[in-house]
Every structure is written in structure tokens, then in C-alpha cells.
PDB file of C-alpha atoms and ligand atoms in Angstrom:
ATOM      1  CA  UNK A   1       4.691 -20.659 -14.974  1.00 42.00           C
ATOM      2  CA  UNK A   2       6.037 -20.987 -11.615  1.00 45.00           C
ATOM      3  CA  UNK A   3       2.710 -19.674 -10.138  1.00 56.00           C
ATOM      4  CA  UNK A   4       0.706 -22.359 -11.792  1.00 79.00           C
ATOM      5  CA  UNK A   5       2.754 -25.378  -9.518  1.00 92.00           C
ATOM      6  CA  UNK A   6       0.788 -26.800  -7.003  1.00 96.00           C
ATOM      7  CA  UNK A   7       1.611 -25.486  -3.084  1.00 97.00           C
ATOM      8  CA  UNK A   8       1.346 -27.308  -0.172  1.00 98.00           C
ATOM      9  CA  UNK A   9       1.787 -26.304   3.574  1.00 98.00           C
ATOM     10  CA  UNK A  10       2.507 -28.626   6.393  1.00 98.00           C
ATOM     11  CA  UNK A  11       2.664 -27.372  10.532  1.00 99.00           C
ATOM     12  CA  UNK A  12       5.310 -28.777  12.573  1.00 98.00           C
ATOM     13  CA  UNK A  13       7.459 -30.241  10.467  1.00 98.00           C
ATOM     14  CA  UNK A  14      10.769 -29.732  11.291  1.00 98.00           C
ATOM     15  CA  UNK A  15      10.832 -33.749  12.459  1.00 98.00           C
ATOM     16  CA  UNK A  16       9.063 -36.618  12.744  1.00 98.00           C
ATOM     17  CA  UNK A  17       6.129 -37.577  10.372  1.00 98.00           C
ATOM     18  CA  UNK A  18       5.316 -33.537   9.314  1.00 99.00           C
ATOM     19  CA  UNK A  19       9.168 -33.586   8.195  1.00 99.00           C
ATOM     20  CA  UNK A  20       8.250 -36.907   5.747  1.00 98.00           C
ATOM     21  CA  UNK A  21       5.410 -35.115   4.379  1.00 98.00           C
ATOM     22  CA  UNK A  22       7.207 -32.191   3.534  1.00 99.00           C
ATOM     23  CA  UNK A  23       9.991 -34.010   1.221  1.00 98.00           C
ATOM     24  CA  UNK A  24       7.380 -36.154  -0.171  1.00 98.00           C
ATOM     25  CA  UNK A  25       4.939 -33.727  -1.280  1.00 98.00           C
ATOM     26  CA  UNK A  26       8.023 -32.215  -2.569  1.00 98.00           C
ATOM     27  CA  UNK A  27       9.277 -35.209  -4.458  1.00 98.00           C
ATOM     28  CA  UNK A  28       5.328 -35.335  -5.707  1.00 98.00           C
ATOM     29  CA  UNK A  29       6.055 -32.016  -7.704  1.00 97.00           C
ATOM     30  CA  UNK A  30       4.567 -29.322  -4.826  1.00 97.00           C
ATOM     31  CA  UNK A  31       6.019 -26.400  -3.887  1.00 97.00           C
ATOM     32  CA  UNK A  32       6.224 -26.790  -0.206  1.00 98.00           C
ATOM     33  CA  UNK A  33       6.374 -24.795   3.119  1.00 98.00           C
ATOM     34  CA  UNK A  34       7.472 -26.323   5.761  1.00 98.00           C
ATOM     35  CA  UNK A  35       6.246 -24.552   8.981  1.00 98.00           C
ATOM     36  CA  UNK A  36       7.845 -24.552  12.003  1.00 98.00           C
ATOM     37  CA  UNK A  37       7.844 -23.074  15.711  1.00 98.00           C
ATOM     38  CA  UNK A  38      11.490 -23.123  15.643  1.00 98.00           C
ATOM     39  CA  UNK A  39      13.600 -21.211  13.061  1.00 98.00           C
ATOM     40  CA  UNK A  40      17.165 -22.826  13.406  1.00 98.00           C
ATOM     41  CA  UNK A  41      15.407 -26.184  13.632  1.00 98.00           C
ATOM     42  CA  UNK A  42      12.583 -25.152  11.013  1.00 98.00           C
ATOM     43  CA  UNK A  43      14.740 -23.523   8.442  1.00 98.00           C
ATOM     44  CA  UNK A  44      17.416 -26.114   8.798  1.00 98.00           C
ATOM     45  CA  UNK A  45      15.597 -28.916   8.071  1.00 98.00           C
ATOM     46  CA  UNK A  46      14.169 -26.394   4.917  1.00 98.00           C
ATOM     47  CA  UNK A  47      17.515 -26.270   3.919  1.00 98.00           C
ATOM     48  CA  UNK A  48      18.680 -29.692   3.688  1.00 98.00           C
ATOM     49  CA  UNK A  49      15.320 -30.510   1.197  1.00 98.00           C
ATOM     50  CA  UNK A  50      16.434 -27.824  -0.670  1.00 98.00           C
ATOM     51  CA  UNK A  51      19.883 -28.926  -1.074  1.00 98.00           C
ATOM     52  CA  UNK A  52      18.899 -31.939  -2.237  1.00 98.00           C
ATOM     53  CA  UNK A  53      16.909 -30.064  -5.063  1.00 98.00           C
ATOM     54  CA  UNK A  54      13.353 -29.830  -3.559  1.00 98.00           C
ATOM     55  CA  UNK A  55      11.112 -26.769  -4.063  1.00 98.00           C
ATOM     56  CA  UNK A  56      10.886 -26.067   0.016  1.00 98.00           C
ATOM     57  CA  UNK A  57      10.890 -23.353   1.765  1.00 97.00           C
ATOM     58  CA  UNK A  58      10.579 -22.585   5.927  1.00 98.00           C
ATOM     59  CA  UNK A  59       8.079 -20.082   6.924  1.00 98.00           C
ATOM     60  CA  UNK A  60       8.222 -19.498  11.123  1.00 98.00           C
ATOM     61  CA  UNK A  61       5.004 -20.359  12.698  1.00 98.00           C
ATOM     62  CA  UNK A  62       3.756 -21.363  16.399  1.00 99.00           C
ATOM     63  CA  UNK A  63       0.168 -22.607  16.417  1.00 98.00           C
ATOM     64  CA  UNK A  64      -0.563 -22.000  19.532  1.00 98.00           C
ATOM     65  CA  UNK A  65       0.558 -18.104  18.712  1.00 98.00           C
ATOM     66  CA  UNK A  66      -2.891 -16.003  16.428  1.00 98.00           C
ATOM     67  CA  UNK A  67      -0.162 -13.303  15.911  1.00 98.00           C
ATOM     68  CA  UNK A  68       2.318 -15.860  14.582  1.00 98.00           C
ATOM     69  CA  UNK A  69      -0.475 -17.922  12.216  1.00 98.00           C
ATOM     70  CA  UNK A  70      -1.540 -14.422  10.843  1.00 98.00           C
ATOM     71  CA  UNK A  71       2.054 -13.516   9.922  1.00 98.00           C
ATOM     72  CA  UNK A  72       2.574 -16.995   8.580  1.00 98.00           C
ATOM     73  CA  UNK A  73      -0.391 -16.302   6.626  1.00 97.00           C
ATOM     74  CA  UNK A  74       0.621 -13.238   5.585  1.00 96.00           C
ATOM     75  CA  UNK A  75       4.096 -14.656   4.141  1.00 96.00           C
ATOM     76  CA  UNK A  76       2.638 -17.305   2.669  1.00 95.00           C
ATOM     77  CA  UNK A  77      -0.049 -15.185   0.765  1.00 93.00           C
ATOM     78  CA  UNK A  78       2.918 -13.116  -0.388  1.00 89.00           C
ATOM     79  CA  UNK A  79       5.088 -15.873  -1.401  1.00 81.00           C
ATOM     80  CA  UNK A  80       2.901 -18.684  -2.784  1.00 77.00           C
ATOM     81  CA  UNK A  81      -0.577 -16.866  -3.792  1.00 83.00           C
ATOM     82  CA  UNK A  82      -2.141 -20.559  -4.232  1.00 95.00           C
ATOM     83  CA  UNK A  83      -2.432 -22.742  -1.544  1.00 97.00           C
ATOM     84  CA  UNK A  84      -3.780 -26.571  -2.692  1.00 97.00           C
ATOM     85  CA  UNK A  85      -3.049 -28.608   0.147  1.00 98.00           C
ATOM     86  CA  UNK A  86      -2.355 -27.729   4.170  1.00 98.00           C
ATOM     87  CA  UNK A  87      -1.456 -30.960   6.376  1.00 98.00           C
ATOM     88  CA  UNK A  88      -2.495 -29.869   9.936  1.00 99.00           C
ATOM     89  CA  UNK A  89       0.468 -31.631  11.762  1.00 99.00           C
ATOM     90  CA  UNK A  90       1.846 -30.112  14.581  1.00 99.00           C
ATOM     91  CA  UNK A  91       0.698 -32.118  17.514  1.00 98.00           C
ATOM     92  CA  UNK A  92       1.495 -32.396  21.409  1.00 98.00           C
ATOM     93  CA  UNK A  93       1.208 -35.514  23.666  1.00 98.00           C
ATOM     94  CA  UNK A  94       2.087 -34.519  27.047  1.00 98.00           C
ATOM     95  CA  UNK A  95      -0.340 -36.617  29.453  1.00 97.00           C
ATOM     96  CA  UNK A  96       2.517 -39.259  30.614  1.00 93.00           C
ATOM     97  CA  UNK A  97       0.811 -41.478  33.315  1.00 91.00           C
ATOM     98  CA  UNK A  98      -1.461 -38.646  34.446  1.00 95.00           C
ATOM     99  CA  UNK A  99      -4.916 -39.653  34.818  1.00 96.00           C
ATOM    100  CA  UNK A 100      -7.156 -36.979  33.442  1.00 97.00           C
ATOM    101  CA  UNK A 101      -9.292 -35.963  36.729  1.00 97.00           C
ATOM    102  CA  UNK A 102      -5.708 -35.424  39.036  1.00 97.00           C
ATOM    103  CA  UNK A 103      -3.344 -34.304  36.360  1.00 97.00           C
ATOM    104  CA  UNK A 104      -2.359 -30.847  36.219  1.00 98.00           C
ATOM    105  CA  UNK A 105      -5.245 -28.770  34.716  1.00 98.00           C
ATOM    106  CA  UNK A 106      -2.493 -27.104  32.623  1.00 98.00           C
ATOM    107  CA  UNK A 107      -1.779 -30.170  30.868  1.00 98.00           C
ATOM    108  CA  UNK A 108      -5.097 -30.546  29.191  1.00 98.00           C
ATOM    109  CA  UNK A 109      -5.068 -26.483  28.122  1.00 98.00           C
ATOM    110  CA  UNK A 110      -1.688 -26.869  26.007  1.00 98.00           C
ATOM    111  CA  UNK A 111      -2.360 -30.068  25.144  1.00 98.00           C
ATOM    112  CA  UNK A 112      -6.140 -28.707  23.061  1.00 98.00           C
ATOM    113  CA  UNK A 113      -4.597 -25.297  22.498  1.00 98.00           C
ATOM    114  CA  UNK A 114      -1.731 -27.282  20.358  1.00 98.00           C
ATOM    115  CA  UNK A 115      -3.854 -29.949  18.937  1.00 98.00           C
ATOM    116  CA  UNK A 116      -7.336 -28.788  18.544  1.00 98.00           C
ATOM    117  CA  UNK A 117      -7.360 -24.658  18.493  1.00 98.00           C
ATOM    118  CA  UNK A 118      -4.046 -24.448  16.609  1.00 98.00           C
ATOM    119  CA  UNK A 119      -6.288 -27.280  14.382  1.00 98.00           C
ATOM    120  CA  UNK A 120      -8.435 -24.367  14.110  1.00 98.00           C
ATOM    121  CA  UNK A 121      -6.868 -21.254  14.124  1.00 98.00           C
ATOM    122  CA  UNK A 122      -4.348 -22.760  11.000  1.00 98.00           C
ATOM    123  CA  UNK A 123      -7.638 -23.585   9.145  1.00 98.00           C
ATOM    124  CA  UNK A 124      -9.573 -19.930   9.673  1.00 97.00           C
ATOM    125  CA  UNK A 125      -5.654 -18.257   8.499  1.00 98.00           C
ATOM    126  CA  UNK A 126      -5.295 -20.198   5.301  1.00 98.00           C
ATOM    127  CA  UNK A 127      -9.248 -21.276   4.081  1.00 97.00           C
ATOM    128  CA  UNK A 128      -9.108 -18.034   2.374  1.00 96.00           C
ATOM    129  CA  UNK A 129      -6.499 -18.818  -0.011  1.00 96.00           C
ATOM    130  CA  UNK A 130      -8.530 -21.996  -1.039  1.00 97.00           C
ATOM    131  CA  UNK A 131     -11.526 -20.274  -1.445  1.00 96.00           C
ATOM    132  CA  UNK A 132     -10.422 -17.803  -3.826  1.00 94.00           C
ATOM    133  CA  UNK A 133      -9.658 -20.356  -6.483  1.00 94.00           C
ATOM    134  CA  UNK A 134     -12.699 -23.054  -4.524  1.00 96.00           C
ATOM    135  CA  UNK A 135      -9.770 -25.702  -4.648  1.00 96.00           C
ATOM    136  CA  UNK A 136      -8.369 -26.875  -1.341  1.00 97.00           C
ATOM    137  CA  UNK A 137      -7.486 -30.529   0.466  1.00 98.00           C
ATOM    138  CA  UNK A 138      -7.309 -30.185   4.220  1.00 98.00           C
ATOM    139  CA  UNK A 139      -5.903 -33.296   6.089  1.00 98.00           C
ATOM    140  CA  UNK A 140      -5.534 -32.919  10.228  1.00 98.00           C
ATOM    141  CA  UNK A 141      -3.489 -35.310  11.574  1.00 99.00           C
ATOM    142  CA  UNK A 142      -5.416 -37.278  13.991  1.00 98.00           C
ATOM    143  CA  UNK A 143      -4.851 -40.386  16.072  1.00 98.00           C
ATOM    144  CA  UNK A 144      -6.717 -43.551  16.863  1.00 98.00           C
ATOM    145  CA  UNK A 145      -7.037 -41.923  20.214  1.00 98.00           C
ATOM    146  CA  UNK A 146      -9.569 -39.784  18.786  1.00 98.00           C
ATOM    147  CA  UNK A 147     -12.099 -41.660  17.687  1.00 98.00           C
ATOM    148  CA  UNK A 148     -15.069 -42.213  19.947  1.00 98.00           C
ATOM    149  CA  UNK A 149     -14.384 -45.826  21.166  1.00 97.00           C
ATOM    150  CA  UNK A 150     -11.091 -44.948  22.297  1.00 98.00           C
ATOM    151  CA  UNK A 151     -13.209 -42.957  24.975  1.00 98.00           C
ATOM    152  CA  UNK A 152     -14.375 -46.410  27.186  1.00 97.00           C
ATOM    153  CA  UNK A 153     -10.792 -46.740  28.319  1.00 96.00           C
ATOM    154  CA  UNK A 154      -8.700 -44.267  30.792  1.00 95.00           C
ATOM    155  CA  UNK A 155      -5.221 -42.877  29.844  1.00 97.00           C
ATOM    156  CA  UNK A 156      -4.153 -40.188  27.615  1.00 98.00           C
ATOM    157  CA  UNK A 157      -6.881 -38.216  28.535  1.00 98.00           C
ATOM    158  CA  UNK A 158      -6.018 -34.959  27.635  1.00 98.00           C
ATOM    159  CA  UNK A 159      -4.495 -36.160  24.218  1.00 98.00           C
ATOM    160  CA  UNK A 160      -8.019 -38.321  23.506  1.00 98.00           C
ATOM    161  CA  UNK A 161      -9.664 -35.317  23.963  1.00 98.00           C
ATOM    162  CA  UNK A 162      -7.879 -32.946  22.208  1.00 98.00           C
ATOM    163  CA  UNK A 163      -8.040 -35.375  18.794  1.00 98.00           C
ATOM    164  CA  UNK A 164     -11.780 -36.456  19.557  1.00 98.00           C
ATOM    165  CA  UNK A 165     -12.351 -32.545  19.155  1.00 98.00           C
ATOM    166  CA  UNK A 166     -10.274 -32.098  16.403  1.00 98.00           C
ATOM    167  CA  UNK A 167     -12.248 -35.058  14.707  1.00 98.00           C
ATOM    168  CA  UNK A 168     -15.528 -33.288  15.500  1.00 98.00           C
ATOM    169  CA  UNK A 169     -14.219 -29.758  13.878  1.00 98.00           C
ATOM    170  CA  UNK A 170     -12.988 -31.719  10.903  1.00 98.00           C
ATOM    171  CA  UNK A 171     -16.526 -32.934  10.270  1.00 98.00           C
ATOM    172  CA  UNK A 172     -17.892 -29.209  10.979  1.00 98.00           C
ATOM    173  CA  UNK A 173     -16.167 -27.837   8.747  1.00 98.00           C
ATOM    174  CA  UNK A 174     -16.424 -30.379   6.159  1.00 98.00           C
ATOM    175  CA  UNK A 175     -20.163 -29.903   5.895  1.00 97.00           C
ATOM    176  CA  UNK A 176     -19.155 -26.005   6.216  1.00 96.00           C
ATOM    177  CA  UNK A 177     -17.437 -25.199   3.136  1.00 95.00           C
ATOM    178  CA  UNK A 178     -18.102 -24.764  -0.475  1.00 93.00           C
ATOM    179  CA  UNK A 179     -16.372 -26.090  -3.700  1.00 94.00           C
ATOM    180  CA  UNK A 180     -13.343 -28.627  -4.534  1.00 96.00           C
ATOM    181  CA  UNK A 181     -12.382 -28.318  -1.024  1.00 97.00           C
ATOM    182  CA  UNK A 182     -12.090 -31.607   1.463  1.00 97.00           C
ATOM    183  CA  UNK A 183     -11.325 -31.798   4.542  1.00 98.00           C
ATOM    184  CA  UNK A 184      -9.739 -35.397   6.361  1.00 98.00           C
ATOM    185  CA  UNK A 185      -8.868 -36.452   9.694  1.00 98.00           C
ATOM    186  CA  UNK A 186      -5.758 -39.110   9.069  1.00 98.00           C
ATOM    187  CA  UNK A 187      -4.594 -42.017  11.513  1.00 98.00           C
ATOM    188  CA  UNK A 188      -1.561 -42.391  10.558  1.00 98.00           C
ATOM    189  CA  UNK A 189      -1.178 -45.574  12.692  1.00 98.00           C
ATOM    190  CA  UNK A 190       1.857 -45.788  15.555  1.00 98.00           C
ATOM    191  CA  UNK A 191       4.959 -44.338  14.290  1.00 98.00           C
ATOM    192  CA  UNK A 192       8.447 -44.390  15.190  1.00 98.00           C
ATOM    193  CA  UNK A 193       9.013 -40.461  16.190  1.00 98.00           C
ATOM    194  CA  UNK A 194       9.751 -38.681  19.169  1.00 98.00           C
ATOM    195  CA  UNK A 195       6.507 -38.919  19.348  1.00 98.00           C
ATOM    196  CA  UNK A 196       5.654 -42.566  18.931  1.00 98.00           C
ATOM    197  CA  UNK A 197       9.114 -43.870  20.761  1.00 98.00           C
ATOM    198  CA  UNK A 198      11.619 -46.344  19.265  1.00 97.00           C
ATOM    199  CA  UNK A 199       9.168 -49.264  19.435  1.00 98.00           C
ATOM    200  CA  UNK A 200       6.656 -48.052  16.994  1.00 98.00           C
ATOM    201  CA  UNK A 201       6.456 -50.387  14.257  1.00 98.00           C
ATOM    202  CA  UNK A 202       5.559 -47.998  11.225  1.00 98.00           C
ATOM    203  CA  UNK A 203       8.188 -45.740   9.724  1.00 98.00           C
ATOM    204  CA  UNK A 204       7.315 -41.844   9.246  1.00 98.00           C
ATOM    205  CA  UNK A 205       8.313 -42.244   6.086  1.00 98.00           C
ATOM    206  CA  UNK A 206       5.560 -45.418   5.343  1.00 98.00           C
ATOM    207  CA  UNK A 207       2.632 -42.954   7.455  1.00 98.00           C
ATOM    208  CA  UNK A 208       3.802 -40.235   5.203  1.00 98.00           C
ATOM    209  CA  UNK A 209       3.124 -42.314   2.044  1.00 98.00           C
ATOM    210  CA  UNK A 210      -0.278 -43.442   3.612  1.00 98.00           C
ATOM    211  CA  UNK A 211      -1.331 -40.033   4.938  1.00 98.00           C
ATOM    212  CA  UNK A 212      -0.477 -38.514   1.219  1.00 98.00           C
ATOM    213  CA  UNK A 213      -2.916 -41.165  -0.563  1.00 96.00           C
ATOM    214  CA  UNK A 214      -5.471 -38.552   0.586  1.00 96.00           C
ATOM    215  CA  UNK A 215      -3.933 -35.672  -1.201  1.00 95.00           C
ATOM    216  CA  UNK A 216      -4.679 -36.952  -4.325  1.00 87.00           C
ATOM    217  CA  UNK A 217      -8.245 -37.630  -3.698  1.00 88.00           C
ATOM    218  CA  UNK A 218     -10.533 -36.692  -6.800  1.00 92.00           C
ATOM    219  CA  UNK A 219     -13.527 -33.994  -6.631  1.00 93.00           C
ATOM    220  CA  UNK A 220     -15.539 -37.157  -6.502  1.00 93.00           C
ATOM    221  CA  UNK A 221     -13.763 -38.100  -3.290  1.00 92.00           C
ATOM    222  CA  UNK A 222     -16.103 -37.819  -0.111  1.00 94.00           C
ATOM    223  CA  UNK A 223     -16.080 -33.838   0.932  1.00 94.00           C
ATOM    224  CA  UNK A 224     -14.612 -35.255   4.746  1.00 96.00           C
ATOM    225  CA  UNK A 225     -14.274 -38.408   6.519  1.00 98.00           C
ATOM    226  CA  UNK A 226     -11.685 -40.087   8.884  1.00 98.00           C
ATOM    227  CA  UNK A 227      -9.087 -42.622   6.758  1.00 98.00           C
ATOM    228  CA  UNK A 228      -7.078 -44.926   7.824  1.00 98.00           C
ATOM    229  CA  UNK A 229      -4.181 -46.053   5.287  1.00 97.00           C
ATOM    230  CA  UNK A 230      -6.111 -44.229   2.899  1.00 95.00           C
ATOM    231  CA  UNK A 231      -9.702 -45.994   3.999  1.00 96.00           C
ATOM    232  CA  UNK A 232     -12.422 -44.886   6.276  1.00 97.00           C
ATOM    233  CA  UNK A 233     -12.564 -45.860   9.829  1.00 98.00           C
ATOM    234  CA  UNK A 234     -15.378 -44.781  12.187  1.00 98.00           C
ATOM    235  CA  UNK A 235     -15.127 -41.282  13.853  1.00 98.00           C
TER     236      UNK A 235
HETATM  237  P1  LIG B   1       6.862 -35.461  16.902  1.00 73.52           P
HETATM  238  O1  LIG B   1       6.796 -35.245  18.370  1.00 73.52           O
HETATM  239  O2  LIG B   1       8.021 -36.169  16.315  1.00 73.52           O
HETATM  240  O3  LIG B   1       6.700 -34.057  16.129  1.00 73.52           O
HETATM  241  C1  LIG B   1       5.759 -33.130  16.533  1.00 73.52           C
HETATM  242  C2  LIG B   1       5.956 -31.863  15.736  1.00 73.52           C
HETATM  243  O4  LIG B   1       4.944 -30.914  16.143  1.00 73.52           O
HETATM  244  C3  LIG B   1       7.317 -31.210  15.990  1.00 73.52           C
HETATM  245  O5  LIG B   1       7.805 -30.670  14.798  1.00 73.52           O
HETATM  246  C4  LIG B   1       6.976 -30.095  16.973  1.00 73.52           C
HETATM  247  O6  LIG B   1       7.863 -29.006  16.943  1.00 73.52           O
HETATM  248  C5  LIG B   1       5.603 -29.701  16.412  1.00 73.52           C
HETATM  249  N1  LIG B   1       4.867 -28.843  17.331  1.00 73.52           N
HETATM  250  C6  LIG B   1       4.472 -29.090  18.600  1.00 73.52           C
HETATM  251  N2  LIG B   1       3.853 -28.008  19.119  1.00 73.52           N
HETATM  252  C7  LIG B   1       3.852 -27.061  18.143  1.00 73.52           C
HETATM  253  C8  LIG B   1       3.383 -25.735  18.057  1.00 73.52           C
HETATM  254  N3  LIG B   1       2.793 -25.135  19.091  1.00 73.52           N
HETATM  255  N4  LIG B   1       3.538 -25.053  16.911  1.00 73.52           N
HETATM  256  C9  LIG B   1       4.147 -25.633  15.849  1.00 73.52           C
HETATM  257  N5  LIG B   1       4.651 -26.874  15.873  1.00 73.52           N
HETATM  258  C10 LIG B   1       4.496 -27.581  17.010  1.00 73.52           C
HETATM  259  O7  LIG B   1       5.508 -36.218  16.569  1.00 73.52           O
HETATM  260  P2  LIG B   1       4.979 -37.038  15.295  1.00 73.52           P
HETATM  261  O8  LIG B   1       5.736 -36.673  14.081  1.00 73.52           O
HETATM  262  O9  LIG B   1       4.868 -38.452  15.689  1.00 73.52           O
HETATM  263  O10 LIG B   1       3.492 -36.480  15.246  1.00 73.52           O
HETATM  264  C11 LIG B   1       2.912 -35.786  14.162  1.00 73.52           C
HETATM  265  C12 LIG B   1       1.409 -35.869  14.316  1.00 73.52           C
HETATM  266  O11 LIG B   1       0.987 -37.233  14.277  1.00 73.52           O
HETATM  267  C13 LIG B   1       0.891 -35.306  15.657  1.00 73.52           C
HETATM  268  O12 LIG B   1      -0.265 -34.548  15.422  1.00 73.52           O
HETATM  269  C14 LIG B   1       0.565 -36.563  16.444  1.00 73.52           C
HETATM  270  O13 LIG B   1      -0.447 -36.337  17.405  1.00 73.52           O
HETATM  271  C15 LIG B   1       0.113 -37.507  15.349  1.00 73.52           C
HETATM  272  N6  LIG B   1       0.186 -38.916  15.706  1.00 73.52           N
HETATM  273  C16 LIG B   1       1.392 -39.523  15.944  1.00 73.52           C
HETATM  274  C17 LIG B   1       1.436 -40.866  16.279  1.00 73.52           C
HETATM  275  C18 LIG B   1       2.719 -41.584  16.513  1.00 73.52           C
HETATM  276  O14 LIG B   1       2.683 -42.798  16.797  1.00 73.52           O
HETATM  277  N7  LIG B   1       3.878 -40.938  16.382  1.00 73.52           N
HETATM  278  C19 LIG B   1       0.207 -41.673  16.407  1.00 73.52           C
HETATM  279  C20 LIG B   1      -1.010 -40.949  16.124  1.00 73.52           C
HETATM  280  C21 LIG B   1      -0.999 -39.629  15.796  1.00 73.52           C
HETATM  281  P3  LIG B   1       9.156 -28.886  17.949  1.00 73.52           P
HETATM  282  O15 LIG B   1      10.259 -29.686  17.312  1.00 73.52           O
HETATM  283  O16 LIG B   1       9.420 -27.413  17.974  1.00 73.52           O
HETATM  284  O17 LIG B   1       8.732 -29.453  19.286  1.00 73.52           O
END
């Protein structure tokens, strides 16, 4: 029954490492959603997955936007009444140079309302899908920025911080909830994105595969932690 197959959700995946996950969960047999805050972008890049025969489809959402989560939510409880896996990816680095104490106030408000309350507010939206069947793995894309040691050195202030309290609410709500569900923080290591710049040395397609070892994680499996190529690291 096509309600039975597994469905997967990842945020900000029109490019870049969310994008990998998307056809990769696909080619693992999910039915996916790729999210997006950018129709054309979002339900292009839905499109050419599908056209090569993968079960994806493009739901609009901005996770800095409650009203566009809860309509998200709302499609997605409509069109996929499971929900197994959600890969918290949409992320922000906009610090540049800027040293946290002079930089532009502004900066460090979008930069923790992308990466740590849209963290959030994508995890309060969907939990209740997992819940209802007490099956769920949660994995929010992280950085080696947000661990605590990364704290003793300046630079990328804003994006440290907004990763180091992502971290923190991944452990939160780890001890929070009930069941088969987990909940991961992921370093997926420095990747060549937009993101990451030309130099990176890891592929998104090679963080996608690492990230993806978590998704398979047994009930056994610890009910959080923070992985690294599929092993723990220290918060
Ligand atoms: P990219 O910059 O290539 O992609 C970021 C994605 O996030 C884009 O799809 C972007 O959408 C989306 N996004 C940004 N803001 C929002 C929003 N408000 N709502 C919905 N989507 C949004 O980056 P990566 O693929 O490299 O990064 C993916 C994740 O990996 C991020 O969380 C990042 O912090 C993390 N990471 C990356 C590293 C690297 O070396 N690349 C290292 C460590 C962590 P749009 O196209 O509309 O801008």
C-alpha cells in the first residue's frame, strides 16, 4: 500500500547538501518532500528527481515564516499521513568577517531565527505526526562550529551560536520525547556548497551518504547524540 512506504522530509533543499539528501533518501525507497523557501527553485529541483523516477515531491516552506511551517504542516499531513524521518537542513551563514560584539545586531537575529528557531519551530509542526505512530528519526544539521570548544576562538560568531543552541535543543528534546523517536545533531564535515565554497574538500553527495548512516539507526540506537560520519563527537 502506498501509505505503508516510509516518508521523509528535508528543509532547504532545493541545493547544496539538503538537495543530496533528498535524492538519496529517495533512491533508499522513501517517499520524499523536499521543502523549500522558493517555489520555482523548490519545485524545480522536485521535478528533475521526479523525472528521473524518484518518489519526490516539493512542498513550499520558509522556516523562518510560523504561518508558512503550519501550512507546510498542514500539506504534508494531508499528503503523506506518516512522517518517519525530517532532516532539519535549512541553514544560514551570514557573519563574513564581522566580529560578533561590532557586527550588525541584525546579523545574529536571522542568523538564530534561520538556524536555531526555524530548528525549532520545524520540530513543534511535524513531532505530532511521529507521535501518533511513536516512530520518528530527527537529524538537525549542525556544524563543528557548534560544539562547545569551537567557542575559545573568535569568528563566526553569530553562526557558532546559532548551532551551539541548536545542539543544546537537540539534546532537550532528546531527553523530551517518548517512543522510537531519536533525535541527532550531524557534522557533516566541510562541504563543497554555496555554502562551504569551491575549496571544501567533501562532496554533498559523500556528507549526504554520511549524514543518512543515521537514518537507519536501530531502536537500540542512542535516543540523541552529536555524530560525526556516523560516530559521536563531543557536544
Ligand atoms: P547552502 O547554502 O548550499 O544551502 C542552504 C539551503 O538552506 C538552501 O536551500 C537555502 O535556500 C536554505 N535556506 C536558507 N534559509 C532558509 C529559510 N529561511 N527557509 C528555508 N530554507 C532556507 O548550504 P549547505 O548545503 O552547505 O548547508 C546545509 C546545512 O549544512 C546548513 O545547515 C549548514 O549550516 C550546514 N553545514 C554546512 C557546512 C558546509 O561546509 N557546507 C559545514 C557545516 C554545516 P535558498 O536557496 O532559498 O537560499
Amino acid at each position: 500500500m502506498l501509505q505503508d512506504k516510509q516518508a521523509a522530509l528535508v528543509t532547504g533543499a532545493n541545493r547544496g547538501i539538503g538537495y543530496e539528501l533528498v535524492k538519496q533518501l529517495a533512491e533508499m525507497g522513501f517517499k520524499v518532500i523536499l521543502a523549500s523557501r522558493d517555489p520555482k527553485k523548490g519545485s524545480e529541483a522536485a521535478q528533475r528527481l521526479a523525472d528521473s523516477g524518484l518518489d519526490v515531491s516539493f512542498v513550499d516552506m520558509d522556516v523562518t515564516d510560523q504561518e508558512s511551517i503550519r501550512q507546510a504542516a498542514m500539506t504534508v499531513t494531508e499528503t503523506a499521513p506518516r512522517l518517519d524521518v525530517l532532516i532539519n537542513n535549512a541553514g544560514v551563514y551570514l557573519d563574513g568577517n564581522a566580529k560578533l560584539l561590532t557586527m550588525d545586531p541584525a546579523i545574529l537575529e536571522r542568523t538564530m531565527s534561520t538556524n536555531f528557531f526555524g530548528v525549532y519551530l520545524v520540530m513543534r509542526s511535524f513531532m505530532p505526526l511521529m507521535k501518533k505512530r511513536g516512530y520518528g528519526r530527527i537529524i538537525n544539521v549542525s556544524s563543528e562550529y557548534g560544539a562547545m570548544n569551537a567557542m575559545s576562538s573568535q569568528g563566526a560568531g553569530a553562526y557558532k551560536i546559532s548551532k551551539l543552541a541548536m545542539n543544546a535543543l537537540t539534546r532537550l528534546a532528546a531527553a523530551e520525547v517518548r517512543g522510537d523517536i531519536k533525535i541527532y545533531a550531524v557534522d557533516p564535515g566541510w562541504v563543497s556548497s554555496d555554502m562551504g565554497g569551491p575549496s571544501a574538500p567533501r562532496t554533498p553527495k559523500r556528507a549526504a551518504e554520511l549524514i543518512l548512516r543515521l537514518v537507519t539507526m536501530g531502536s537500540e540506537g542512542p535516543r540523541g547524540g552529536f555524530f560525526r560520519d556516523g560516530k559521536p563527537i563531543d557536544w
